[in-house]
CSV table of C-alpha atoms and ligand atoms in Angstrom, one decimal:
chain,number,residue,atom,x,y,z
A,19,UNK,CA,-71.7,27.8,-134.9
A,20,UNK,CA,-69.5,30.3,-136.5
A,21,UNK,CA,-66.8,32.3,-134.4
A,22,UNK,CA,-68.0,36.3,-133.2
A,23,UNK,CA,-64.8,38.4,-133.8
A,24,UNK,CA,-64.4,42.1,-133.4
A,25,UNK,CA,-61.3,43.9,-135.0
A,26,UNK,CA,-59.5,46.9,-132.9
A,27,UNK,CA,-57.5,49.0,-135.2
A,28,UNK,CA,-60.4,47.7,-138.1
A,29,UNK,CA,-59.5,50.5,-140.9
A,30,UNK,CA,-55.5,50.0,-141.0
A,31,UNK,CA,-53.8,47.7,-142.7
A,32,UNK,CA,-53.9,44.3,-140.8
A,33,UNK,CA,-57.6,45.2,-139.9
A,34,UNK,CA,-58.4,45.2,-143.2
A,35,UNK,CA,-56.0,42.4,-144.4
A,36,UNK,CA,-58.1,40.3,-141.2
A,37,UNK,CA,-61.5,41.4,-142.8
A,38,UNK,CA,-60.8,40.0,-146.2
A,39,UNK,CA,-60.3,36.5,-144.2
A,40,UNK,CA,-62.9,36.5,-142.1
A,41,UNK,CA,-65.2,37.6,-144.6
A,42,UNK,CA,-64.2,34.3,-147.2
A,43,UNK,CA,-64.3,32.1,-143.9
A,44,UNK,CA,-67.7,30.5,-143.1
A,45,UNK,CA,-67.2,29.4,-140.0
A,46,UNK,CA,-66.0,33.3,-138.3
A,47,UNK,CA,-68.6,36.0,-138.3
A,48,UNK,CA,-67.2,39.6,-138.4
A,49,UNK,CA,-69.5,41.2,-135.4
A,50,UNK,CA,-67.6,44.9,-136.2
A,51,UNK,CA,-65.3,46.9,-135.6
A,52,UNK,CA,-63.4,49.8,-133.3
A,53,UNK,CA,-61.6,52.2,-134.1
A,54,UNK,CA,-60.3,55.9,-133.7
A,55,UNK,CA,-63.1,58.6,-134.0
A,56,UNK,CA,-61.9,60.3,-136.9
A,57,UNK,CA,-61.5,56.6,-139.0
A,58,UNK,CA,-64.5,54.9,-137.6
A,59,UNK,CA,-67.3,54.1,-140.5
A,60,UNK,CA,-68.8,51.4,-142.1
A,61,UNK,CA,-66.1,49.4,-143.9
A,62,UNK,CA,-67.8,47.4,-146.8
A,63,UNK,CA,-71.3,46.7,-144.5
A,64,UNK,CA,-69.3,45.9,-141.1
A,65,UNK,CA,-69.9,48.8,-138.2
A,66,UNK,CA,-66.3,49.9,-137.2
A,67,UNK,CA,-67.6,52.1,-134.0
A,68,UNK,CA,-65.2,54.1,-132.0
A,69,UNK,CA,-63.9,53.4,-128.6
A,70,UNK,CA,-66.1,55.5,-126.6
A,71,UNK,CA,-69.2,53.3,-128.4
A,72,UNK,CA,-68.1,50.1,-128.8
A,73,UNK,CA,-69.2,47.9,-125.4
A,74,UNK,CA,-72.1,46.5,-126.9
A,75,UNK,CA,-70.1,45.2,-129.9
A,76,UNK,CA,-67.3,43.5,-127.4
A,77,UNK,CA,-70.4,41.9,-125.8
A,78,UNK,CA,-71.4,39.9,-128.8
A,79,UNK,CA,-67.9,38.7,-129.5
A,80,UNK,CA,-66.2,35.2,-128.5
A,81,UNK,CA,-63.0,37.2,-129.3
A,82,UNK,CA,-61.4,40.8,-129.8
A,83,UNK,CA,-58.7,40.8,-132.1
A,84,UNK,CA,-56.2,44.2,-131.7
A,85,UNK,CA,-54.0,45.1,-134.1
A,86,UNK,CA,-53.7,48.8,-133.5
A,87,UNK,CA,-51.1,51.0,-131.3
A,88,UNK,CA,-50.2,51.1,-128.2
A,89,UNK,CA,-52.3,53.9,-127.0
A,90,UNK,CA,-55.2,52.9,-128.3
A,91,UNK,CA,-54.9,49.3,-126.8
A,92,UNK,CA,-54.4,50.8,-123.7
A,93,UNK,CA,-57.6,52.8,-124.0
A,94,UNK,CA,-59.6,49.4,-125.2
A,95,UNK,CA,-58.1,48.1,-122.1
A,96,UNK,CA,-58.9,50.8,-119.2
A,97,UNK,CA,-62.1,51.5,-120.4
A,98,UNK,CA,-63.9,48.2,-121.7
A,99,UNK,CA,-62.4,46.1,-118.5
A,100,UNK,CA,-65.8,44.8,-118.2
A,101,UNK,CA,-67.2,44.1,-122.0
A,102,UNK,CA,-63.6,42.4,-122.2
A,103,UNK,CA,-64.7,39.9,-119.2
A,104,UNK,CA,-64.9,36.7,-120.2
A,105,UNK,CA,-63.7,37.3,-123.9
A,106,UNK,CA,-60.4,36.2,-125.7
A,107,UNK,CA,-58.3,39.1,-126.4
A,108,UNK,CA,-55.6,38.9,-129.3
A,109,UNK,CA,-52.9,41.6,-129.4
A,110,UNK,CA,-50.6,41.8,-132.6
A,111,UNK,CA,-50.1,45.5,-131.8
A,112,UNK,CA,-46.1,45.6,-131.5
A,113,UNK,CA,-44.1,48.5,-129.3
A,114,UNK,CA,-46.1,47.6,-125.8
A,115,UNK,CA,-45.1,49.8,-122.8
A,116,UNK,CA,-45.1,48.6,-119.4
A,117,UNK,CA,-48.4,50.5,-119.2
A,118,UNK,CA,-50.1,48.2,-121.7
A,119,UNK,CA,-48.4,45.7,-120.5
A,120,UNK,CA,-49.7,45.5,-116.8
A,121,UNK,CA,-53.2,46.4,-118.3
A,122,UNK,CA,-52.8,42.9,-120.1
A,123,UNK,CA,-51.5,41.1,-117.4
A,124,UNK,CA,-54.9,42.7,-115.2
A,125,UNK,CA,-56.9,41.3,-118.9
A,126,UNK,CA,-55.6,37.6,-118.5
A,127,UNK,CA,-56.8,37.4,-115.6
A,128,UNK,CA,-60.8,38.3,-116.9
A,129,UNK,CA,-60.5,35.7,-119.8
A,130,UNK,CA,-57.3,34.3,-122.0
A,131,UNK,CA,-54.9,36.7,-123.7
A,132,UNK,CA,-52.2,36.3,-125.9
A,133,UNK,CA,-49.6,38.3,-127.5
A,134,UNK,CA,-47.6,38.2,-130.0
A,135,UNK,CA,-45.0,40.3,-132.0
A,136,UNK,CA,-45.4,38.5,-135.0
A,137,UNK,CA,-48.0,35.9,-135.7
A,138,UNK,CA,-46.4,33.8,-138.3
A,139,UNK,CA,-45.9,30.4,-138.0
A,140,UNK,CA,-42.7,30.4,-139.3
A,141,UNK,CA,-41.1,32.9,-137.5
A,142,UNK,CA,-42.7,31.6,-134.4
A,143,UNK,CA,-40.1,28.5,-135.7
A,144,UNK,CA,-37.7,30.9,-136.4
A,145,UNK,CA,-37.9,31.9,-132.2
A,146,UNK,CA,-36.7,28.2,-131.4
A,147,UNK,CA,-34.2,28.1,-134.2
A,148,UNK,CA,-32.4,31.4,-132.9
A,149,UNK,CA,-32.4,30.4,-129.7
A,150,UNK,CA,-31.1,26.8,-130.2
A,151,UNK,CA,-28.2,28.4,-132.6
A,152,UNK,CA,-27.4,30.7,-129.7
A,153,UNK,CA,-27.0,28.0,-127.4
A,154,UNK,CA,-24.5,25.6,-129.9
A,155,UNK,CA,-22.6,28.4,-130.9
A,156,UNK,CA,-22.0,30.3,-127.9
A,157,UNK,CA,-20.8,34.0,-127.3
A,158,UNK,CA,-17.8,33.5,-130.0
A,159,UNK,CA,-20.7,34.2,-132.5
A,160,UNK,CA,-21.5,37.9,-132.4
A,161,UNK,CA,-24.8,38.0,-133.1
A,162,UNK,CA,-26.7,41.5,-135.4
A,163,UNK,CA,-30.0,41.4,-136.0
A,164,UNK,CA,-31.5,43.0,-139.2
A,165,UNK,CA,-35.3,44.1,-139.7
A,166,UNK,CA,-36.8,46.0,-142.8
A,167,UNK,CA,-40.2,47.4,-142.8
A,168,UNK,CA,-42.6,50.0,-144.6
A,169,UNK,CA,-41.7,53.6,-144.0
A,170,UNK,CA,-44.7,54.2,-141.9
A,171,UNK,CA,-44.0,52.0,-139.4
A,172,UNK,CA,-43.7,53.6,-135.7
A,173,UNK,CA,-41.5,51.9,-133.4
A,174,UNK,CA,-38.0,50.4,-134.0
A,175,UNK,CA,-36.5,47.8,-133.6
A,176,UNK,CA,-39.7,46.0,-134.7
A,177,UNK,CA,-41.5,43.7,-131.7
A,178,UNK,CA,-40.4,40.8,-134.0
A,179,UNK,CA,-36.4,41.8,-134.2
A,180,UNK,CA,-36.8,42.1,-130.1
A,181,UNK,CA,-38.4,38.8,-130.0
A,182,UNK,CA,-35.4,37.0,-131.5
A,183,UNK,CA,-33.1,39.3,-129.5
A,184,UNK,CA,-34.8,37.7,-126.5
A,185,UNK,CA,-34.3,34.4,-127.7
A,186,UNK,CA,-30.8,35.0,-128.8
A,187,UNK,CA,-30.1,36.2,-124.8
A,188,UNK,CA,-32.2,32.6,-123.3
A,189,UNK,CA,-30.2,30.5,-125.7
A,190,UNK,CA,-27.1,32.9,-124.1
A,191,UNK,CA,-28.9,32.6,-120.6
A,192,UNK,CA,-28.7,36.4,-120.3
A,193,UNK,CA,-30.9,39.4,-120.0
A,194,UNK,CA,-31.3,40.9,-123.6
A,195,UNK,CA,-31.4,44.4,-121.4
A,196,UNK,CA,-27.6,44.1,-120.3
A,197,UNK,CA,-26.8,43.2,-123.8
A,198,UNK,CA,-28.9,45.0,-126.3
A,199,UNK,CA,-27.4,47.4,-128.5
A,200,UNK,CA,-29.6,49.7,-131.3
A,201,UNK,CA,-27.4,51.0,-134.2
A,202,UNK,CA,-23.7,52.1,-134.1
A,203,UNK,CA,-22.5,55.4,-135.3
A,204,UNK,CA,-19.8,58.0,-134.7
A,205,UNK,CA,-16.9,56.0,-132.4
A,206,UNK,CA,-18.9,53.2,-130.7
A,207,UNK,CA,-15.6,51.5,-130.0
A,208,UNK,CA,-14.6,47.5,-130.5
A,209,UNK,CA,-17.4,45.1,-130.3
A,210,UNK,CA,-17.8,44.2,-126.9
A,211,UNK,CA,-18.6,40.2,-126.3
A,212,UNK,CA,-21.8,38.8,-125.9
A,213,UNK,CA,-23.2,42.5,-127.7
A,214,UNK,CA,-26.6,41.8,-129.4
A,215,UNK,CA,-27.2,44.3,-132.2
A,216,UNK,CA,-30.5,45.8,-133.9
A,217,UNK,CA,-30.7,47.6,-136.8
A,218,UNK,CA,-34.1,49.4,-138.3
A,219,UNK,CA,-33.8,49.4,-142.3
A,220,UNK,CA,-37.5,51.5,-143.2
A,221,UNK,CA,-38.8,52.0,-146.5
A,222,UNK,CA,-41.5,51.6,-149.6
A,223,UNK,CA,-44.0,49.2,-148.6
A,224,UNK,CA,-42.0,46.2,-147.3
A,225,UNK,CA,-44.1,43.8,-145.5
A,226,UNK,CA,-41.4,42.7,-142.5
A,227,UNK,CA,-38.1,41.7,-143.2
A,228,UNK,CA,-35.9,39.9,-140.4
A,229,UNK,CA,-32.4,38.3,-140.7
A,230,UNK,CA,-30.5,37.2,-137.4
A,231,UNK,CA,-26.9,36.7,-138.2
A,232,UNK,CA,-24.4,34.8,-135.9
A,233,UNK,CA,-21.2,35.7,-137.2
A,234,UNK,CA,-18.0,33.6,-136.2
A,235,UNK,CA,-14.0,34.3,-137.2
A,236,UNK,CA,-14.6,32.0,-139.8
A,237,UNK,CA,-18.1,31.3,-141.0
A,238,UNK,CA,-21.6,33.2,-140.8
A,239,UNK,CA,-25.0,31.5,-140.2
A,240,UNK,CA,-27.7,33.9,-141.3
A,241,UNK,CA,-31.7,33.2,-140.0
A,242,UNK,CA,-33.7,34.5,-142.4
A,243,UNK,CA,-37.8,35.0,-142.7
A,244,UNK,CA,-39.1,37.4,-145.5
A,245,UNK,CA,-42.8,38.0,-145.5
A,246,UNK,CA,-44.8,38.8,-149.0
A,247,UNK,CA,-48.3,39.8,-147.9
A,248,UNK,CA,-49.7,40.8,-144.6
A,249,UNK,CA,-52.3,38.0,-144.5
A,250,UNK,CA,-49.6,35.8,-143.1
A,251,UNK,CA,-50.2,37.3,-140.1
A,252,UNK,CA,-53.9,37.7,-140.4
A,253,UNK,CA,-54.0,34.1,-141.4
A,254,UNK,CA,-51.9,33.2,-137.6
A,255,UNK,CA,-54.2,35.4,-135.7
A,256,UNK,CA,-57.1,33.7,-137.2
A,257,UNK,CA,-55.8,29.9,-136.3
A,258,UNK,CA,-55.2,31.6,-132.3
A,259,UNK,CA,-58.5,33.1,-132.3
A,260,UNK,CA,-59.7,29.7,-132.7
A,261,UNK,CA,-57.3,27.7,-130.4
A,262,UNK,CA,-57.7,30.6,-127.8
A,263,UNK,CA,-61.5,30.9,-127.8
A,264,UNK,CA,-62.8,28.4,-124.8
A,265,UNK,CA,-59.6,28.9,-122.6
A,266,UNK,CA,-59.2,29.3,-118.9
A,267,UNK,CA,-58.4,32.9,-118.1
A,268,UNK,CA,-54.4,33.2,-118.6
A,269,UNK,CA,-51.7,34.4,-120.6
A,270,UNK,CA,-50.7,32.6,-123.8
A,271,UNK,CA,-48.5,32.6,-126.6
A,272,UNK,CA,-48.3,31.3,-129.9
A,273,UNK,CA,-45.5,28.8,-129.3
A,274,UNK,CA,-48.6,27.2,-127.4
A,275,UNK,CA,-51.3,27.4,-130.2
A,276,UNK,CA,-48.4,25.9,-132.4
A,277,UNK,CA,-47.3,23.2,-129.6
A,278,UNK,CA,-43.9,24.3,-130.4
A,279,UNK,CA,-43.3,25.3,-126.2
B,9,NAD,P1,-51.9,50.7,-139.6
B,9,NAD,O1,-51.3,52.1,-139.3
B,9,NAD,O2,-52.3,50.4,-141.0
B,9,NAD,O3,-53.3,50.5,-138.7
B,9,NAD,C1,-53.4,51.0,-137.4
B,9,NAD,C2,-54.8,51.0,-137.0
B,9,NAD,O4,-54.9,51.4,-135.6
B,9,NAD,C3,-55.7,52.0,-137.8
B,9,NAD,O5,-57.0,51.5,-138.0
B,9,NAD,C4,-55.7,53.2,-136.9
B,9,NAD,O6,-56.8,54.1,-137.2
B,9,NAD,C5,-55.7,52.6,-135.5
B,9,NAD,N1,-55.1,53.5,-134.5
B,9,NAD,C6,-55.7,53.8,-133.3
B,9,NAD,N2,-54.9,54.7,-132.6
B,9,NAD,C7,-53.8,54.9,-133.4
B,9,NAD,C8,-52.6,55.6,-133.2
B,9,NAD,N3,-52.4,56.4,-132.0
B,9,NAD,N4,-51.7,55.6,-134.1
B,9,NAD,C9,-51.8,54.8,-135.2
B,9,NAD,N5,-52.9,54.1,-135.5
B,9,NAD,C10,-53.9,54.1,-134.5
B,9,NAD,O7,-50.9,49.7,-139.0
B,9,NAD,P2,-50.8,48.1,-139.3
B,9,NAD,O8,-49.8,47.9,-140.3
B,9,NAD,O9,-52.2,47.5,-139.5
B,9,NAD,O10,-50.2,47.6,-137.9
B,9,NAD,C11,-50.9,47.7,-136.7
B,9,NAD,C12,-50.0,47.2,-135.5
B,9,NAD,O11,-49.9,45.8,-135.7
B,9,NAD,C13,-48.6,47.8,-135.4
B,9,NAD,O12,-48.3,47.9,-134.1
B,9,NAD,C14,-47.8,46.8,-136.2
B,9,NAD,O13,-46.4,46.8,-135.7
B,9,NAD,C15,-48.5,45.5,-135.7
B,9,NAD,N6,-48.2,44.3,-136.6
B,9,NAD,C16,-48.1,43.1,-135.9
B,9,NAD,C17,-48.0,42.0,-136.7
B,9,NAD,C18,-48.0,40.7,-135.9
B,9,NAD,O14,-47.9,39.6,-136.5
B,9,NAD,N7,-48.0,40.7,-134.6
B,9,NAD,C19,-48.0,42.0,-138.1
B,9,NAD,C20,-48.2,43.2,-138.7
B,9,NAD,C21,-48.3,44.4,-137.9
């Protein structure tokens, strides 16, 4: 029996990147779409419906994949509470608020959720390896974190950059919050200790660049991940979809679909 997904966000970029997958998979049936008003249409013979009309295609589905924005998650959230009973819910959609984020915590516990700022497996590696090399190496290692990412991209630093950040601070056992610093310019003074920098390099059509360097008085240990084509990630949301479908009701990440917690 084949897999019932439905795509929020279905007309950008990872929607469609996810449609080209599911469509060359025969075991995943593309049940439709959501999507604002103004981009909702039929994309190549799938229904991509818009928010206020989309409850009956939820219903079908054994899971809702979002890769959208922030507002428009929340929407799906507030007003499909009860078509999303019961489903799996996959969130790729990166800058959350603490608005989306208590709507998800109210989702997981209707059916499982899980989130993730980046849905590659090797950066979900790359989470362990940061945090490991923040533990050996200790605060002597000031550590900057560099993303690059197509100029249309909204938030910054990416949800992936704060991901390692957060990693970085548990391998540090601090809060990333008391340590976090985005971008230096006019006089920011010294370095302080323990500082954890970001910095947002946008341009062209860059899929998603990230480099966390730890950088000592006398070496440098750069992490690197460079991603060529955005069905990486539609490719990892595919493989949770299927681990997620079937779960107890509950929050999840993709160190857990990998077995890498
Ligand atoms: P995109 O702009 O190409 O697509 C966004 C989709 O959401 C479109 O279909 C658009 O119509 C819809 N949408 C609804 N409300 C919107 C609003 N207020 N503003 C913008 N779009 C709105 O973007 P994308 O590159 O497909 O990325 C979508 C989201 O997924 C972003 O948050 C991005 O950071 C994130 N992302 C996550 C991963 C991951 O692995 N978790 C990978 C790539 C992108």
């Amino acid at each position: 029996m084949s897999l019932k997904l439905v795509l929020s966000g279905a007309t950008g970029r990872m929607g469609t990147a996810l449609r080209r997958l599911i469509e060359a998979d025969s075991e995943l049936e593309l049940v439709g779409g959501i999507d604002r008003a103004d981009a909702a249409e039929r994309v190549g013979g799938v229904r991509v419906a818009p928010l206020a009309s989309s409850a009956d295609l939820i219903r079908q589905a054994d899971a809702v994949i979002d890769f959208s924005a922030p507002a428009f998650l929340g929407s799906l959230l507030r007003e499909h509470s009860e078509s999303l009973a019961g489903k799996a819910l996959l969130v790729g959609t990166t800058g959350l608020g603490d608005a989306e984020r208590s709507l998800l915590q109210a989702q997981a516990e209707r059916g499982p959720v899980l989130v993730a700022a980046n849905f590659s497996v090797a950066v979900n590696l790359l989470l362990i390896l940061a945090e490991q090399a923040a533990r050996v190496l200790g605060p002597e290692y000031d550590v900057e974190i560099v993303e690059a990412h197509h100029r249309r991209k909204e938030d910054a630093p990416s949800g992936t950059a704060l991901a390692l950040g957060e990693a970085v601070a548990r391998g540090r056992s601090v809060e990333l919050g008391s340590v976090r610093r985005d971008g230096r310019s006019g006089r920011p003074g010294a370095r302080p200790a323990g500082e954890i920098g970001f910095h947002a390099i946008r341009g062209g059509d860059l899929i998603g660049e990230h480099d966390v360097m730890f950088i000592g008085e006398l070496d440098r240990l750069t992490l690197s991940h460079h991603a060529a084509d955005r069905s990486l990630f539609a490719a990892g949301a595919l493989r949770a979809a299927r681990w997620l479908v079937g779960r107890p009701a509950g929050q999840y990440s993709m160190q857990d679909v990998l077995g890498l917690g």
